[in-house]
Steps between C-alpha positions, in 0.01 A plus 500: 500500500498255787829481681630806313493732795654834414550772760548861406649789684349848483785745446329823394792717621797273423642469155512153343663625185740768613874463495687394810543861617149478646342785307119509499305429181146562595237236567589136437339172573617185685628206301344150502848370406624561851372419850545690824545854630861517380420376152539830324560420133724785402607563144833642613827332578388331823389133444134433580536308827206351686441415864745262675428134439651174609827432329422366157827308482399314814149427364661367179689228686218381731357269232773319318499233234535477126123530452432771760395766244294251295285448808411868531205689355731747333646231272159426348409866473817592309471187282142600402591864455776390255251314291252791510781713356565236232129511410512880483800474267308244286206737483716791381664274236157383384364852467817607319446215249136596457604862436761392247243278322272808465787700345581698813853443631636805690700353793612821677161671452292209633724470807472870570141461620622261772744759634225765498264279699772412753580870536134596552447231763822493697647847458172657604510288818865590560415873482212439740741335747786747470329830414590714201805663661622174642455327166702777336785453746478126451544540122795727554670257738409157363361561150828406328477144628155449344606667173769229468254222592237629257753536217618139548137377505390699191800394296461138607146504366591683185795292383341168586189581289723643228707179490199293395474702177842385382580163651334167570303431819741209570803724485341775709387252773848348523657847536246587775688245716757778534257695720500221753877474494541878534258515796698236686835661426391856597329377816801299601752777426323817618230387740711226668236233434640152554320221321438157657593202277130409487428841349749450222356151433147648503596771248664241276189278512277794410729584212479135393124523504512799269735299282233235470246763401732630231566147379126438476460822296779377266328160457163651423651763269390798705837669460559388143514823300781675330642847535774678319837410650603862547170577666526192724840611631346843575203334668729284713688809615175676583388194703830493685475874575140460613585211731784707649271791578236263645748325731645829630154654552377196693787516747465880536129467572561227756754723679268804504189304593674356808563849630222721372115483500347304212279788387807724479701249294220413258381863483845626410542219245175616341586870522846492341410207274212701358739781410783286361267262315295791361801674359631174349161419343483850351842457341502133388135405460369782281499295180333202668239726653413658170467160330298348788138389458248614761175328597291423813671157517839662513378727777395194700833324441690810613283519815560134581874537436521806728304342789701175485831684495393735785412198712839351416685816611290526814570144620867471389645699800325263743673205330829692516447540877381152585732334242770658290576621149636154416178325618294761311674418171475120531135526598428675171639206305160328523343783293577301184288211627215732601532669161427175322207423732346839411597451133292181479188710539613827344721396211399139451836353613551147624689395816798272431550223757837650608329824620346348823833327569680833464256672730542238771879526459501878544263493802715219652803722450324787683432269796859371509621860486377553858628174651750590773343838566384582852166649603549844343622358173639769265310777677810528723710738291879502580540869409248607764702385800487204740153595634386687185547826684562688175180371339141600507222328687258444211305238309710188442808608696672295771467789744127506460486119541690536830269777621171345380538119455122471471479726194448327162795690343 
């Protein structure tokens, strides 16, 4: 890709995955996530530092102004990436609806294929970079972090899908606001993120846009169906639990992606997610699996669902690096709009006049969110140090931007 100049380091005798005691692990390969002769991407306790660069804090203050970040290329890239993720989410929802219409609704089972594909792609590459012995030491030292991340992610998926069986779409969407609130609270408390007033205003405007979408659904009768009151309470609790897991997993992934290579983070999410999700599907989805209907069309829908979700998981860490977990969540609010656009062709839906207004409102909130940010925007992570010395020099990070200002991301 033009402008995406990655330099690798051959380290055939130096471990990239061994613990900090320096033990050898056989042949490993240089990482494109780091640049320079000192950019050894260890999997031990030593942070993956890159070559010395100009002080990032100084570079951040050279171009001041409320609209400094809005004038950068990174702003438009992260804005577009957020909408690509929203489209991926729309695609997965569409394929899930098509599967349900065909009599095949097995939430945990259909998501399992995504984790398998992520594992095949990214874990294979991680082993190639670290070597088998190095990868084994890496799992021993850092595997527990990714087990927690994968558990949060799997349960977020499971309980959110489960909630729609028992409660109304309107109720579930309102409860999903909790994920945004939780992300802000966790980031503020544990990661020392401090939000600019414009960011709070931007989040509120985005939430207001989703409120318009929900109001439009209410007017058109999209959400007008009844459920048993006891089941609805259970569904609301499932939605709240799913939103809690989602919010926590988003912040955890942002934290890990800022310090570790993308292929390692996504690969581990696929590896442990495949195991956790597989066990859960075997326990809770057996009855649904036995009652499912199978056909070539269902195979196509499952394939589309898997590819869309795999793309979503592959791009999400870049948004976490260039933006944040909060920006990630408010970007996905437009998925309702894109869902109706797709539904016009697939399900014969009609677009209510409030939908375009809501879309403009959400996108406007995303722009306002970055007003007041300097040239690095949210890529400058407070937990990585003044000059991001504790972070990795990888795609979408502030450290890479300082080292290679000409690179696309």
